[in-house]
PDB file of C-alpha atoms in Angstrom:
ATOM      1  CA  UNK K   6     171.819  94.884 -92.155  1.00  0.00           C
ATOM      2  CA  UNK K   7     170.600  92.729 -89.270  1.00  0.00           C
ATOM      3  CA  UNK K   8     172.932  90.480 -87.374  1.00  0.00           C
ATOM      4  CA  UNK K   9     171.832  86.862 -87.130  1.00  0.00           C
ATOM      5  CA  UNK K  10     173.414  84.871 -84.340  1.00  0.00           C
ATOM      6  CA  UNK K  11     174.466  81.329 -85.223  1.00  0.00           C
ATOM      7  CA  UNK K  12     175.425  79.092 -82.324  1.00  0.00           C
ATOM      8  CA  UNK K  13     178.093  77.350 -84.416  1.00  0.00           C
ATOM      9  CA  UNK K  14     179.802  80.448 -85.817  1.00  0.00           C
ATOM     10  CA  UNK K  15     181.786  83.172 -84.100  1.00  0.00           C
ATOM     11  CA  UNK K  16     182.995  86.015 -86.312  1.00  0.00           C
ATOM     12  CA  UNK K  17     184.804  89.196 -85.312  1.00  0.00           C
ATOM     13  CA  UNK K  18     185.134  91.637 -88.200  1.00  0.00           C
ATOM     14  CA  UNK K  19     186.267  95.245 -88.448  1.00  0.00           C
ATOM     15  CA  UNK K  20     183.286  96.582 -90.379  1.00  0.00           C
ATOM     16  CA  UNK K  21     181.904 100.109 -90.396  1.00  0.00           C
ATOM     17  CA  UNK K  22     178.246 101.001 -89.753  1.00  0.00           C
ATOM     18  CA  UNK K  23     177.043  97.577 -88.648  1.00  0.00           C
ATOM     19  CA  UNK K  24     174.324  97.473 -85.954  1.00  0.00           C
ATOM     20  CA  UNK K  25     175.379  95.583 -82.859  1.00  0.00           C
ATOM     21  CA  UNK K  26     173.206  93.329 -80.749  1.00  0.00           C
ATOM     22  CA  UNK K  27     173.824  93.363 -77.008  1.00  0.00           C
ATOM     23  CA  UNK K  28     174.703  89.659 -77.003  1.00  0.00           C
ATOM     24  CA  UNK K  29     177.204  90.073 -79.818  1.00  0.00           C
ATOM     25  CA  UNK K  30     178.671  93.168 -78.153  1.00  0.00           C
ATOM     26  CA  UNK K  31     179.287  91.217 -74.970  1.00  0.00           C
ATOM     27  CA  UNK K  32     180.756  88.318 -76.920  1.00  0.00           C
ATOM     28  CA  UNK K  33     183.188  90.633 -78.667  1.00  0.00           C
ATOM     29  CA  UNK K  34     184.192  92.293 -75.416  1.00  0.00           C
ATOM     30  CA  UNK K  35     184.673  88.826 -74.014  1.00  0.00           C
ATOM     31  CA  UNK K  36     187.769  88.448 -76.187  1.00  0.00           C
ATOM     32  CA  UNK K  37     189.848  90.432 -73.718  1.00  0.00           C
ATOM     33  CA  UNK K  38     188.487  88.181 -70.962  1.00  0.00           C
ATOM     34  CA  UNK K  39     189.477  85.135 -73.026  1.00  0.00           C
ATOM     35  CA  UNK K  40     193.015  86.480 -73.195  1.00  0.00           C
ATOM     36  CA  UNK K  41     193.067  86.753 -69.401  1.00  0.00           C
ATOM     37  CA  UNK K  42     191.411  83.340 -68.957  1.00  0.00           C
ATOM     38  CA  UNK K  43     193.998  81.565 -71.082  1.00  0.00           C
ATOM     39  CA  UNK K  44     196.639  81.738 -68.351  1.00  0.00           C
ATOM     40  CA  UNK K  45     194.337  80.396 -65.653  1.00  0.00           C
ATOM     41  CA  UNK K  46     193.049  77.634 -67.947  1.00  0.00           C
ATOM     42  CA  UNK K  47     196.502  76.551 -69.076  1.00  0.00           C
ATOM     43  CA  UNK K  48     197.121  73.847 -66.482  1.00  0.00           C
ATOM     44  CA  UNK K  49     193.656  72.396 -67.023  1.00  0.00           C
ATOM     45  CA  UNK K  50     194.205  72.321 -70.767  1.00  0.00           C
ATOM     46  CA  UNK K  51     197.547  70.551 -70.343  1.00  0.00           C
ATOM     47  CA  UNK K  52     195.705  67.677 -68.678  1.00  0.00           C
ATOM     48  CA  UNK K  53     194.096  66.907 -72.045  1.00  0.00           C
ATOM     49  CA  UNK K  54     197.533  65.730 -73.256  1.00  0.00           C
ATOM     50  CA  UNK K  55     196.904  67.071 -76.739  1.00  0.00           C
ATOM     51  CA  UNK K  56     199.496  66.994 -79.505  1.00  0.00           C
ATOM     52  CA  UNK K  57     199.847  69.725 -82.119  1.00  0.00           C
ATOM     53  CA  UNK K  58     201.590  70.320 -85.434  1.00  0.00           C
ATOM     54  CA  UNK K  59     202.900  73.467 -87.068  1.00  0.00           C
ATOM     55  CA  UNK K  60     203.522  73.951 -90.778  1.00  0.00           C
ATOM     56  CA  UNK K  61     205.282  77.069 -91.974  1.00  0.00           C
ATOM     57  CA  UNK K  62     207.430  77.144 -88.852  1.00  0.00           C
ATOM     58  CA  UNK K  63     210.481  78.629 -90.596  1.00  0.00           C
ATOM     59  CA  UNK K  64     208.614  81.830 -91.540  1.00  0.00           C
ATOM     60  CA  UNK K  65     208.298  84.847 -89.270  1.00  0.00           C
ATOM     61  CA  UNK K  66     204.888  83.890 -87.884  1.00  0.00           C
ATOM     62  CA  UNK K  67     205.916  80.251 -87.522  1.00  0.00           C
ATOM     63  CA  UNK K  68     209.117  81.101 -85.677  1.00  0.00           C
ATOM     64  CA  UNK K  69     207.257  83.389 -83.275  1.00  0.00           C
ATOM     65  CA  UNK K  70     204.638  80.671 -82.743  1.00  0.00           C
ATOM     66  CA  UNK K  71     207.303  78.092 -81.939  1.00  0.00           C
ATOM     67  CA  UNK K  72     208.934  80.451 -79.425  1.00  0.00           C
ATOM     68  CA  UNK K  73     205.654  81.115 -77.657  1.00  0.00           C
ATOM     69  CA  UNK K  74     204.697  77.450 -77.632  1.00  0.00           C
ATOM     70  CA  UNK K  75     208.081  76.688 -76.050  1.00  0.00           C
ATOM     71  CA  UNK K  76     207.323  79.183 -73.286  1.00  0.00           C
ATOM     72  CA  UNK K  77     203.734  78.135 -72.607  1.00  0.00           C
ATOM     73  CA  UNK K  78     203.950  74.404 -73.433  1.00  0.00           C
ATOM     74  CA  UNK K  79     200.200  73.782 -73.679  1.00  0.00           C
ATOM     75  CA  UNK K  80     200.612  70.529 -75.599  1.00  0.00           C
ATOM     76  CA  UNK K  81     202.155  67.181 -74.805  1.00  0.00           C
ATOM     77  CA  UNK K  82     204.232  67.339 -77.989  1.00  0.00           C
ATOM     78  CA  UNK K  83     204.506  69.688 -80.954  1.00  0.00           C
ATOM     79  CA  UNK K  84     205.483  68.341 -84.359  1.00  0.00           C
ATOM     80  CA  UNK K  85     207.121  70.737 -86.797  1.00  0.00           C
ATOM     81  CA  UNK K  86     206.508  69.661 -90.380  1.00  0.00           C
ATOM     82  CA  UNK K  87     208.543  71.258 -93.145  1.00  0.00           C
ATOM     83  CA  UNK K  88     210.815  70.732 -96.098  1.00  0.00           C
ATOM     84  CA  UNK K  89     213.926  70.765 -93.977  1.00  0.00           C
ATOM     85  CA  UNK K  90     215.027  70.688 -90.366  1.00  0.00           C
ATOM     86  CA  UNK K  91     216.369  73.905 -88.846  1.00  0.00           C
ATOM     87  CA  UNK K  92     218.059  74.972 -85.644  1.00  0.00           C
ATOM     88  CA  UNK K  93     215.332  76.071 -83.240  1.00  0.00           C
ATOM     89  CA  UNK K  94     215.843  79.251 -81.235  1.00  0.00           C
ATOM     90  CA  UNK K  95     214.259  77.878 -78.044  1.00  0.00           C
ATOM     91  CA  UNK K  96     215.579  76.795 -74.651  1.00  0.00           C
ATOM     92  CA  UNK K  97     214.045  73.321 -74.801  1.00  0.00           C
ATOM     93  CA  UNK K  98     214.103  71.970 -78.372  1.00  0.00           C
ATOM     94  CA  UNK K  99     213.144  68.513 -77.068  1.00  0.00           C
ATOM     95  CA  UNK K 100     209.560  69.780 -76.708  1.00  0.00           C
ATOM     96  CA  UNK K 101     209.419  69.754 -80.511  1.00  0.00           C
ATOM     97  CA  UNK K 102     209.945  67.041 -83.088  1.00  0.00           C
ATOM     98  CA  UNK K 103     210.873  68.079 -86.596  1.00  0.00           C
ATOM     99  CA  UNK K 104     209.750  65.965 -89.545  1.00  0.00           C
ATOM    100  CA  UNK K 105     210.674  66.535 -93.192  1.00  0.00           C
ATOM    101  CA  UNK K 106     207.780  66.423 -95.666  1.00  0.00           C
ATOM    102  CA  UNK K 107     207.270  67.058 -99.370  1.00  0.00           C
ATOM    103  CA  UNK K 108     204.216  69.283 -99.641  1.00  0.00           C
ATOM    104  CA  UNK K 109     203.744  68.230-103.254  1.00  0.00           C
ATOM    105  CA  UNK K 110     203.350  64.633-102.061  1.00  0.00           C
ATOM    106  CA  UNK K 111     201.947  65.232 -98.603  1.00  0.00           C
ATOM    107  CA  UNK K 112     199.705  62.170 -98.725  1.00  0.00           C
ATOM    108  CA  UNK K 113     202.855  60.055 -98.446  1.00  0.00           C
ATOM    109  CA  UNK K 114     203.447  61.612 -95.010  1.00  0.00           C
ATOM    110  CA  UNK K 115     199.878  61.167 -93.750  1.00  0.00           C
ATOM    111  CA  UNK K 116     201.038  58.923 -90.872  1.00  0.00           C
ATOM    112  CA  UNK K 117     202.848  61.913 -89.345  1.00  0.00           C
ATOM    113  CA  UNK K 118     199.488  63.565 -88.682  1.00  0.00           C
ATOM    114  CA  UNK K 119     197.982  60.656 -86.764  1.00  0.00           C
ATOM    115  CA  UNK K 120     197.333  61.304 -83.089  1.00  0.00           C
ATOM    116  CA  UNK K 121     197.534  65.084 -83.524  1.00  0.00           C
ATOM    117  CA  UNK K 122     194.411  66.999 -82.526  1.00  0.00           C
ATOM    118  CA  UNK K 123     195.427  70.611 -83.166  1.00  0.00           C
ATOM    119  CA  UNK K 124     197.066  72.064 -86.262  1.00  0.00           C
ATOM    120  CA  UNK K 125     198.598  75.478 -86.910  1.00  0.00           C
ATOM    121  CA  UNK K 126     199.161  76.565 -90.511  1.00  0.00           C
ATOM    122  CA  UNK K 127     201.436  79.546 -91.133  1.00  0.00           C
ATOM    123  CA  UNK K 128     202.477  78.607 -94.661  1.00  0.00           C
ATOM    124  CA  UNK K 129     203.001  81.523 -96.998  1.00  0.00           C
ATOM    125  CA  UNK K 130     205.227  83.174 -99.562  1.00  0.00           C
ATOM    126  CA  UNK K 131     205.000  86.162-101.895  1.00  0.00           C
ATOM    127  CA  UNK K 132     204.477  86.641-105.606  1.00  0.00           C
ATOM    128  CA  UNK K 133     207.745  88.573-105.729  1.00  0.00           C
ATOM    129  CA  UNK K 134     209.673  85.657-104.245  1.00  0.00           C
ATOM    130  CA  UNK K 135     207.933  82.673-105.859  1.00  0.00           C
ATOM    131  CA  UNK K 136     206.123  84.127-108.858  1.00  0.00           C
ATOM    132  CA  UNK K 137     202.344  84.018-109.309  1.00  0.00           C
ATOM    133  CA  UNK K 138     202.217  80.265-109.846  1.00  0.00           C
ATOM    134  CA  UNK K 139     204.503  79.524-106.920  1.00  0.00           C
ATOM    135  CA  UNK K 140     202.546  81.860-104.647  1.00  0.00           C
ATOM    136  CA  UNK K 141     199.243  80.107-105.411  1.00  0.00           C
ATOM    137  CA  UNK K 142     200.885  76.718-104.937  1.00  0.00           C
ATOM    138  CA  UNK K 143     202.117  77.584-101.436  1.00  0.00           C
ATOM    139  CA  UNK K 144     199.337  79.832-100.139  1.00  0.00           C
ATOM    140  CA  UNK K 145     196.480  77.796-101.568  1.00  0.00           C
ATOM    141  CA  UNK K 146     197.465  74.313-102.718  1.00  0.00           C
ATOM    142  CA  UNK K 147     199.855  73.435 -99.897  1.00  0.00           C
ATOM    143  CA  UNK K 148     197.611  75.048 -97.266  1.00  0.00           C
ATOM    144  CA  UNK K 149     194.487  73.217 -98.439  1.00  0.00           C
ATOM    145  CA  UNK K 150     196.319  69.909 -98.847  1.00  0.00           C
ATOM    146  CA  UNK K 151     197.707  70.184 -95.318  1.00  0.00           C
ATOM    147  CA  UNK K 152     194.219  70.705 -93.927  1.00  0.00           C
ATOM    148  CA  UNK K 153     192.880  67.821 -96.008  1.00  0.00           C
ATOM    149  CA  UNK K 154     195.531  65.307 -94.976  1.00  0.00           C
ATOM    150  CA  UNK K 155     195.418  66.397 -91.326  1.00  0.00           C
ATOM    151  CA  UNK K 156     191.638  66.035 -91.100  1.00  0.00           C
ATOM    152  CA  UNK K 157     191.748  62.595 -92.694  1.00  0.00           C
ATOM    153  CA  UNK K 158     194.260  61.608 -89.998  1.00  0.00           C
ATOM    154  CA  UNK K 159     191.983  62.802 -87.196  1.00  0.00           C
ATOM    155  CA  UNK K 160     192.905  66.447 -86.583  1.00  0.00           C
ATOM    156  CA  UNK K 161     189.991  68.216 -84.869  1.00  0.00           C
ATOM    157  CA  UNK K 162     191.044  71.875 -84.687  1.00  0.00           C
ATOM    158  CA  UNK K 163     192.721  73.645 -87.610  1.00  0.00           C
ATOM    159  CA  UNK K 164     194.140  77.147 -87.127  1.00  0.00           C
ATOM    160  CA  UNK K 165     194.888  79.151 -90.274  1.00  0.00           C
ATOM    161  CA  UNK K 166     196.903  82.341 -90.580  1.00  0.00           C
ATOM    162  CA  UNK K 167     195.263  84.175 -93.469  1.00  0.00           C
ATOM    163  CA  UNK K 168     195.312  87.902 -94.228  1.00  0.00           C
ATOM    164  CA  UNK K 169     193.307  91.057 -93.733  1.00  0.00           C
ATOM    165  CA  UNK K 170     191.066  91.545 -96.754  1.00  0.00           C
ATOM    166  CA  UNK K 171     190.964  87.863 -97.743  1.00  0.00           C
ATOM    167  CA  UNK K 172     188.113  87.401-100.216  1.00  0.00           C
ATOM    168  CA  UNK K 173     187.582  84.561-102.658  1.00  0.00           C
ATOM    169  CA  UNK K 174     185.941  87.028-105.064  1.00  0.00           C
ATOM    170  CA  UNK K 175     188.704  89.639-104.897  1.00  0.00           C
ATOM    171  CA  UNK K 176     190.254  90.927-108.118  1.00  0.00           C
ATOM    172  CA  UNK K 177     193.677  90.904-106.452  1.00  0.00           C
ATOM    173  CA  UNK K 178     195.651  87.653-106.556  1.00  0.00           C
ATOM    174  CA  UNK K 179     196.887  87.846-102.957  1.00  0.00           C
ATOM    175  CA  UNK K 180     193.556  88.395-101.210  1.00  0.00           C
ATOM    176  CA  UNK K 181     191.698  86.144-103.666  1.00  0.00           C
ATOM    177  CA  UNK K 182     194.087  83.241-103.053  1.00  0.00           C
ATOM    178  CA  UNK K 183     193.825  83.676 -99.291  1.00  0.00           C
ATOM    179  CA  UNK K 184     190.043  83.776 -99.473  1.00  0.00           C
ATOM    180  CA  UNK K 185     189.836  80.697-101.678  1.00  0.00           C
ATOM    181  CA  UNK K 186     192.038  78.746 -99.274  1.00  0.00           C
ATOM    182  CA  UNK K 187     189.823  79.785 -96.342  1.00  0.00           C
ATOM    183  CA  UNK K 188     186.683  78.609 -98.125  1.00  0.00           C
ATOM    184  CA  UNK K 189     188.180  75.308 -99.291  1.00  0.00           C
ATOM    185  CA  UNK K 190     189.076  74.385 -95.718  1.00  0.00           C
ATOM    186  CA  UNK K 191     185.716  75.532 -94.366  1.00  0.00           C
ATOM    187  CA  UNK K 192     184.042  73.078 -96.751  1.00  0.00           C
ATOM    188  CA  UNK K 193     185.932  70.237 -95.028  1.00  0.00           C
ATOM    189  CA  UNK K 194     183.715  70.715 -91.957  1.00  0.00           C
ATOM    190  CA  UNK K 195     186.379  70.538 -89.259  1.00  0.00           C
ATOM    191  CA  UNK K 196     185.166  70.022 -85.720  1.00  0.00           C
ATOM    192  CA  UNK K 197     186.737  73.421 -85.049  1.00  0.00           C
ATOM    193  CA  UNK K 198     188.218  75.789 -87.619  1.00  0.00           C
ATOM    194  CA  UNK K 199     189.793  79.123 -86.642  1.00  0.00           C
ATOM    195  CA  UNK K 200     190.890  81.747 -89.164  1.00  0.00           C
ATOM    196  CA  UNK K 201     193.137  84.663 -88.212  1.00  0.00           C
ATOM    197  CA  UNK K 202     193.283  87.666 -90.547  1.00  0.00           C
ATOM    198  CA  UNK K 203     196.097  89.922 -89.329  1.00  0.00           C
ATOM    199  CA  UNK K 204     197.039  93.245 -90.854  1.00  0.00           C
ATOM    200  CA  UNK K 205     200.550  94.084 -92.014  1.00  0.00           C
ATOM    201  CA  UNK K 206     202.802  92.004 -89.776  1.00  0.00           C
ATOM    202  CA  UNK K 207     205.226  93.979 -87.651  1.00  0.00           C
ATOM    203  CA  UNK K 208     208.420  91.999 -87.156  1.00  0.00           C
ATOM    204  CA  UNK K 209     212.120  92.122 -87.927  1.00  0.00           C
ATOM    205  CA  UNK K 210     212.561  89.786 -90.852  1.00  0.00           C
ATOM    206  CA  UNK K 211     215.868  88.042 -91.248  1.00  0.00           C
ATOM    207  CA  UNK K 212     215.112  87.872 -94.953  1.00  0.00           C
ATOM    208  CA  UNK K 213     214.175  91.379 -96.080  1.00  0.00           C
ATOM    209  CA  UNK K 214     211.641  91.627 -98.877  1.00  0.00           C
ATOM    210  CA  UNK K 215     211.588  94.550-101.280  1.00  0.00           C
ATOM    211  CA  UNK K 216     209.840  97.550 -99.778  1.00  0.00           C
ATOM    212  CA  UNK K 217     208.733  95.811 -96.573  1.00  0.00           C
ATOM    213  CA  UNK K 218     211.276  97.478 -94.301  1.00  0.00           C
ATOM    214  CA  UNK K 219     210.250 100.880 -95.618  1.00  0.00           C
ATOM    215  CA  UNK K 220     206.552 100.101 -95.195  1.00  0.00           C
ATOM    216  CA  UNK K 221     207.079  98.909 -91.622  1.00  0.00           C
ATOM    217  CA  UNK K 222     209.046 102.093 -90.900  1.00  0.00           C
ATOM    218  CA  UNK K 223     206.136 104.197 -92.155  1.00  0.00           C
ATOM    219  CA  UNK K 224     203.627 102.137 -90.188  1.00  0.00           C
ATOM    220  CA  UNK K 225     205.339 102.545 -86.817  1.00  0.00           C
ATOM    221  CA  UNK K 226     203.729 105.904 -85.926  1.00  0.00           C
ATOM    222  CA  UNK K 227     200.369 104.712 -87.287  1.00  0.00           C
ATOM    223  CA  UNK K 228     200.590 101.539 -85.221  1.00  0.00           C
ATOM    224  CA  UNK K 229     201.434 103.580 -82.122  1.00  0.00           C
ATOM    225  CA  UNK K 230     198.364 105.793 -82.509  1.00  0.00           C
ATOM    226  CA  UNK K 231     195.946 103.292 -84.058  1.00  0.00           C
ATOM    227  CA  UNK K 232     197.264  99.815 -83.172  1.00  0.00           C
ATOM    228  CA  UNK K 233     194.422  97.872 -84.793  1.00  0.00           C
ATOM    229  CA  UNK K 234     194.068  99.898 -87.990  1.00  0.00           C
ATOM    230  CA  UNK K 235     196.263  98.067 -90.492  1.00  0.00           C
ATOM    231  CA  UNK K 236     199.084  96.371 -88.596  1.00  0.00           C
ATOM    232  CA  UNK K 237     199.598  93.417 -86.269  1.00  0.00           C
ATOM    233  CA  UNK K 238     202.706  92.676 -84.182  1.00  0.00           C
ATOM    234  CA  UNK K 239     203.609  89.061 -84.887  1.00  0.00           C
ATOM    235  CA  UNK K 240     203.906  88.287 -81.164  1.00  0.00           C
ATOM    236  CA  UNK K 241     200.342  89.481 -80.615  1.00  0.00           C
ATOM    237  CA  UNK K 242     199.122  87.248 -83.439  1.00  0.00           C
ATOM    238  CA  UNK K 243     200.682  84.061 -82.085  1.00  0.00           C
ATOM    239  CA  UNK K 244     199.502  84.798 -78.539  1.00  0.00           C
ATOM    240  CA  UNK K 245     195.971  85.216 -79.887  1.00  0.00           C
ATOM    241  CA  UNK K 246     196.217  81.878 -81.682  1.00  0.00           C
ATOM    242  CA  UNK K 247     197.347  80.019 -78.574  1.00  0.00           C
ATOM    243  CA  UNK K 248     194.934  81.849 -76.265  1.00  0.00           C
ATOM    244  CA  UNK K 249     192.077  80.883 -78.561  1.00  0.00           C
ATOM    245  CA  UNK K 250     193.002  77.212 -78.277  1.00  0.00           C
ATOM    246  CA  UNK K 251     193.283  77.030 -74.490  1.00  0.00           C
ATOM    247  CA  UNK K 252     190.960  79.746 -73.130  1.00  0.00           C
ATOM    248  CA  UNK K 253     187.536  78.148 -73.579  1.00  0.00           C
ATOM    249  CA  UNK K 254     187.964  74.890 -75.530  1.00  0.00           C
ATOM    250  CA  UNK K 255     184.727  73.366 -74.222  1.00  0.00           C
ATOM    251  CA  UNK K 256     182.648  76.369 -75.342  1.00  0.00           C
ATOM    252  CA  UNK K 257     184.265  76.829 -78.738  1.00  0.00           C
ATOM    253  CA  UNK K 258     182.325  77.273 -81.971  1.00  0.00           C
ATOM    254  CA  UNK K 259     183.034  75.077 -84.962  1.00  0.00           C
ATOM    255  CA  UNK K 260     183.963  78.115 -87.067  1.00  0.00           C
ATOM    256  CA  UNK K 261     185.801  81.203 -85.810  1.00  0.00           C
ATOM    257  CA  UNK K 262     187.002  84.158 -87.848  1.00  0.00           C
ATOM    258  CA  UNK K 263     189.200  86.755 -86.166  1.00  0.00           C
ATOM    259  CA  UNK K 264     189.855  90.035 -87.944  1.00  0.00           C
ATOM    260  CA  UNK K 265     192.668  92.387 -86.949  1.00  0.00           C
ATOM    261  CA  UNK K 266     191.061  94.152 -83.993  1.00  0.00           C
ATOM    262  CA  UNK K 267     189.858  90.871 -82.539  1.00  0.00           C
ATOM    263  CA  UNK K 268     193.385  89.462 -82.839  1.00  0.00           C
ATOM    264  CA  UNK K 269     194.730  92.398 -80.830  1.00  0.00           C
ATOM    265  CA  UNK K 270     192.110  91.832 -78.133  1.00  0.00           C
ATOM    266  CA  UNK K 271     192.579  88.071 -77.963  1.00  0.00           C
ATOM    267  CA  UNK K 272     196.347  88.535 -77.961  1.00  0.00           C
ATOM    268  CA  UNK K 273     196.105  90.808 -74.927  1.00  0.00           C
ATOM    269  CA  UNK K 274     197.191  93.922 -76.816  1.00  0.00           C
ATOM    270  CA  UNK K 275     193.889  95.765 -76.486  1.00  0.00           C
ATOM    271  CA  UNK K 276     191.343  96.049 -73.722  1.00  0.00           C
ATOM    272  CA  UNK K 277     187.652  96.544 -74.334  1.00  0.00           C
ATOM    273  CA  UNK K 278     184.559  97.372 -72.344  1.00  0.00           C
ATOM    274  CA  UNK K 279     180.875  96.903 -72.933  1.00  0.00           C
ATOM    275  CA  UNK K 280     180.526 100.650 -73.461  1.00  0.00           C
ATOM    276  CA  UNK K 281     183.026 100.669 -76.304  1.00  0.00           C
ATOM    277  CA  UNK K 282     181.560 100.799 -79.823  1.00  0.00           C
ATOM    278  CA  UNK K 283     182.938  97.614 -81.312  1.00  0.00           C
ATOM    279  CA  UNK K 284     182.280  96.741 -84.939  1.00  0.00           C
ATOM    280  CA  UNK K 285     181.321  93.177 -85.792  1.00  0.00           C
ATOM    281  CA  UNK K 286     179.658  91.257 -88.573  1.00  0.00           C
ATOM    282  CA  UNK K 287     178.198  87.808 -88.941  1.00  0.00           C
ATOM    283  CA  UNK K 288     179.103  85.216 -91.514  1.00  0.00           C
ATOM    284  CA  UNK K 289     176.465  83.632 -93.722  1.00  0.00           C
ATOM    285  CA  UNK K 290     176.189  79.870 -93.770  1.00  0.00           C
ATOM    286  CA  UNK K 291     177.628  78.279 -96.912  1.00  0.00           C
TER     287      UNK K 291
END
């Protein structure tokens, strides 16, 4: 399979036996440089006075994202949109503004999205917790509706936390739903759309789900030896998301897809060199 470079698409996949062009190799290795550049570009990015919103901020990824945003403060203001207000575990809660919304009637809250250029979506539940219908409603319907309402209000850059293996044609409900949500948002033609597909998230959940603690226990030695194989520390994921926003905003592509290994590199958890055999794939235009 030949790789075709598209100047509007940047995709980093963990795929076996894919030939690598020199340009694509250097681009992939540039992820670790992007992670380093984010810190030096931070003050310049702050001058843009951008506002951001986060949905799904009470989940594990959302909470970690809020904490890191509170430390870095790349935006002028961050709006947290959810069903209820919560106590934030940050030193400066004034940096955030919580707004209650009904995701089933999100259009009624469209004014809350006005003047916000960057959106982070970490919405998600499980079939075990919400049932099949409830899972699809949250992980597809609410996610897609958020992107739709935000874009109509002027949002330019939408960041989506998806999942490793997401595929709209999958026979499994979880990965199929994630893939369908990705594609629905891509069709909206955002000015910039970034998808993050982490592996099994490594974090200490306050709300333990059946079997997850045991799985994370088993994954610890695997993660130590092969950090990018099937797991992603939640802190690495949120750092990658923020680094991607501020590192090279003026050179960004309109569509970016980061698979697990790329997330580790962009999050500063993995270094790469041009001599390393890095696996990438390109995405076909839809």
